[in-house]
Coordinates of C-alpha atoms in Angstrom, one line a residue:
M1 CA 34.8 -262.5 7.3
R2 CA 35.0 -259.5 9.5
S3 CA 37.2 -259.7 12.6
E4 CA 34.1 -259.2 14.8
E5 CA 32.5 -262.3 13.2
K6 CA 35.7 -264.3 13.6
S7 CA 35.8 -263.4 17.3
Q8 CA 32.2 -264.4 17.7
L9 CA 32.7 -267.8 16.1
K10 CA 35.8 -268.4 18.1
K11 CA 34.1 -267.7 21.4
F12 CA 31.1 -269.8 20.4
S13 CA 33.3 -272.8 19.5
N14 CA 35.3 -272.5 22.7
R15 CA 32.2 -272.2 24.9
L16 CA 30.4 -275.0 23.0
Q17 CA 33.4 -277.3 23.7
S18 CA 33.4 -276.3 27.3
F19 CA 29.7 -277.0 27.6
Y20 CA 29.9 -280.5 26.1
A21 CA 33.1 -281.4 28.0
N22 CA 31.5 -280.3 31.3
W23 CA 28.2 -282.1 30.5
S24 CA 30.0 -285.3 29.7
K25 CA 32.4 -285.2 32.6
H26 CA 29.8 -284.2 35.2
Q27 CA 26.7 -285.8 33.8
S28 CA 25.9 -287.2 37.3
P29 CA 25.1 -285.6 39.6
E30 CA 25.6 -282.0 38.3
W31 CA 23.7 -282.5 35.1
M32 CA 21.1 -284.9 36.7
D33 CA 21.9 -287.6 34.1
A34 CA 20.3 -285.6 31.4
K35 CA 20.4 -287.1 27.9
L36 CA 19.1 -283.9 26.4
V37 CA 19.3 -280.2 27.5
V38 CA 16.8 -277.7 26.3
F39 CA 16.7 -273.9 26.7
C40 CA 14.1 -271.4 25.3
A41 CA 13.8 -267.8 24.6
P42 CA 10.2 -266.5 24.8
P43 CA 8.7 -264.0 22.2
S44 CA 9.0 -261.2 24.8
S45 CA 12.7 -261.5 25.1
R46 CA 13.2 -258.7 22.6
Y47 CA 11.6 -256.3 25.0
R48 CA 13.9 -257.3 27.8
C49 CA 16.8 -256.8 25.4
A50 CA 15.6 -253.4 24.5
A51 CA 15.2 -252.4 28.1
S52 CA 18.8 -253.6 28.8
S53 CA 20.2 -251.5 26.0
S54 CA 18.3 -248.5 27.5
G55 CA 20.1 -249.0 30.8
Y56 CA 17.7 -251.3 32.6
Q57 CA 18.7 -254.7 34.0
C58 CA 17.3 -257.8 32.3
D59 CA 15.5 -260.3 34.5
P60 CA 18.2 -262.1 36.4
D61 CA 16.1 -265.3 36.6
Q62 CA 16.1 -265.8 32.9
D63 CA 19.0 -268.2 32.9
S64 CA 17.8 -269.7 29.6
L65 CA 18.2 -266.4 28.0
N66 CA 21.6 -266.0 29.6
L67 CA 22.7 -269.2 27.9
F68 CA 21.8 -267.8 24.5
E69 CA 23.9 -264.7 25.2
W70 CA 26.8 -266.7 26.8
L71 CA 26.9 -269.1 23.8
F72 CA 26.1 -266.8 20.8
R73 CA 26.9 -263.4 22.3
E74 CA 23.5 -262.3 21.2
W75 CA 19.9 -262.3 22.5
L76 CA 17.5 -264.4 20.6
D77 CA 13.7 -264.1 20.4
D78 CA 11.0 -266.8 20.2
A79 CA 13.3 -269.8 19.9
Y80 CA 14.3 -273.0 21.5
I81 CA 17.4 -275.2 21.2
V82 CA 17.7 -278.8 22.2
L83 CA 21.2 -280.3 22.7
S84 CA 22.1 -284.0 22.5
P85 CA 25.5 -285.6 22.5
T86 CA 25.4 -285.8 18.6
E87 CA 23.0 -283.0 17.6
I88 CA 21.9 -279.4 18.3
Y89 CA 18.4 -278.8 17.1
A90 CA 17.1 -275.2 16.9
V91 CA 13.7 -273.8 16.0
C92 CA 13.3 -270.1 15.9
T93 CA 11.2 -267.3 14.4
D94 CA 11.8 -266.4 10.8
R95 CA 11.3 -262.7 11.6
N96 CA 14.0 -260.2 12.7
Y97 CA 13.7 -257.7 15.5
D98 CA 16.1 -255.0 16.6
C99 CA 17.6 -257.2 19.3
S100 CA 17.1 -260.7 18.0
Y101 CA 18.3 -262.8 15.1
N102 CA 16.6 -265.3 12.9
A103 CA 17.3 -268.8 11.6
K104 CA 20.0 -267.4 9.3
F105 CA 22.0 -266.1 12.2
L106 CA 21.9 -269.5 14.0
S107 CA 22.8 -271.3 10.8
S108 CA 26.1 -269.4 10.6
F109 CA 27.4 -271.5 13.6
A110 CA 26.6 -274.9 12.0
D111 CA 30.0 -275.5 10.4
E112 CA 31.9 -274.5 13.6
A113 CA 29.8 -276.8 15.7
K114 CA 30.6 -279.7 13.4
K115 CA 34.3 -278.9 13.2
R116 CA 35.0 -278.3 16.8
V117 CA 32.6 -280.6 18.7
G118 CA 31.4 -283.0 16.0
V119 CA 27.7 -282.4 16.4
D120 CA 25.2 -281.6 13.7
F121 CA 23.6 -278.2 14.1
V122 CA 20.1 -278.3 12.6
V123 CA 18.2 -275.0 12.3
K124 CA 14.5 -274.8 11.4
G125 CA 12.1 -271.9 11.1
K126 CA 8.8 -271.9 13.1
D127 CA 6.9 -272.5 9.9
S128 CA 8.5 -276.0 9.8
G129 CA 5.6 -277.1 12.0
R130 CA 7.7 -279.2 14.4
T131 CA 6.8 -278.5 18.0
L132 CA 9.2 -278.6 20.9
R133 CA 7.5 -281.7 22.3
E134 CA 7.8 -283.6 18.9
T135 CA 11.5 -282.6 18.8
L136 CA 12.2 -283.9 22.3
V137 CA 10.4 -287.2 21.8
A138 CA 12.1 -287.8 18.5
M139 CA 15.6 -287.1 20.0
A140 CA 15.0 -288.9 23.2
N141 CA 13.7 -292.0 21.6
G142 CA 17.3 -293.2 20.8
F143 CA 18.1 -293.2 24.5
R144 CA 15.3 -295.5 25.6
R145 CA 16.6 -298.5 27.4
P146 CA 14.6 -301.4 29.0
M147 CA 14.8 -301.9 32.7
R148 CA 14.5 -305.6 33.6
P149 CA 15.0 -306.3 37.3
P150 CA 15.8 -309.9 38.3
G151 CA 12.7 -312.2 38.0
V152 CA 10.8 -309.8 35.8
K153 CA 9.5 -311.4 32.6
E154 CA 10.5 -309.8 29.2
K155 CA 7.0 -308.6 28.4
E156 CA 6.6 -307.0 31.9
K157 CA 9.8 -304.9 31.7
E158 CA 9.6 -301.2 31.9
M159 CA 11.4 -298.5 30.0
E160 CA 14.0 -296.5 31.8
K161 CA 13.0 -292.8 31.8
V162 CA 15.0 -290.4 29.7
V163 CA 16.0 -287.3 31.6
V164 CA 15.5 -284.0 29.8
G165 CA 17.4 -281.2 31.4
F166 CA 16.1 -277.6 31.2
I167 CA 17.9 -274.3 31.8
G168 CA 15.7 -271.5 33.2
D169 CA 13.4 -270.7 36.1
K170 CA 10.9 -273.4 35.1
A171 CA 10.5 -276.3 32.7
P172 CA 8.8 -275.6 29.3
E173 CA 5.1 -275.9 29.7
I174 CA 4.7 -279.1 27.7
E175 CA 3.8 -282.6 28.8
L176 CA 6.4 -285.2 28.1
T177 CA 5.6 -288.8 27.5
K178 CA 5.5 -291.2 30.4
W179 CA 9.1 -292.4 29.7
M180 CA 10.6 -288.9 29.8
E181 CA 11.0 -286.5 32.7
W182 CA 12.1 -283.0 33.3
K183 CA 15.0 -282.1 35.6
D184 CA 16.4 -278.7 36.4
V185 CA 20.1 -278.4 35.3
T186 CA 20.3 -274.6 35.6
D187 CA 22.8 -274.7 38.5
A188 CA 25.2 -276.9 36.4
F189 CA 25.1 -274.3 33.6
C190 CA 25.5 -271.3 35.9
R191 CA 28.6 -272.9 37.5
L192 CA 30.1 -273.6 34.1
A193 CA 29.4 -270.1 32.9
G194 CA 30.5 -268.5 36.1
F195 CA 27.1 -266.9 36.9
K196 CA 27.1 -268.4 40.5

């Protein structure tokens, strides 16, 4: 392994540890009690990356893209990542562009994530057919807990909502189930990464 790759893996493991430690310690109120955290890179991110390499500034509001660069030291294209306390689930394009990397690139971090943080890093290509909504519902299902106020019968109890935190200027444009809700955790990440 080249020294540059070793340095990249070391920085990834240190920052991933910092992310999980901060998320666990400050889950409320900073991380809005989020059980999952999602961030996305749109297909057009490669163009912003190309502009940046040409001397232009990338969109400062793209905090979700900033997380990719902060964590992996690279820009990614057409991808999303969902983090839970036990798993990192990534789905990305199988194609390569000049300023983006494919599923093979993300897979190179799997061993480090397991060794340093104890989480499974699952990477899928877009052709796997699993949508972001399906991923979120499947991962959030394990956090569902019944709410049963005093005097409420068992069959009338409601399910406590599972908070899904998002990093970026807006939540992904998908409709969650009624027992899930979006909350913006961008500020928590920016404070951790020193962006604000």
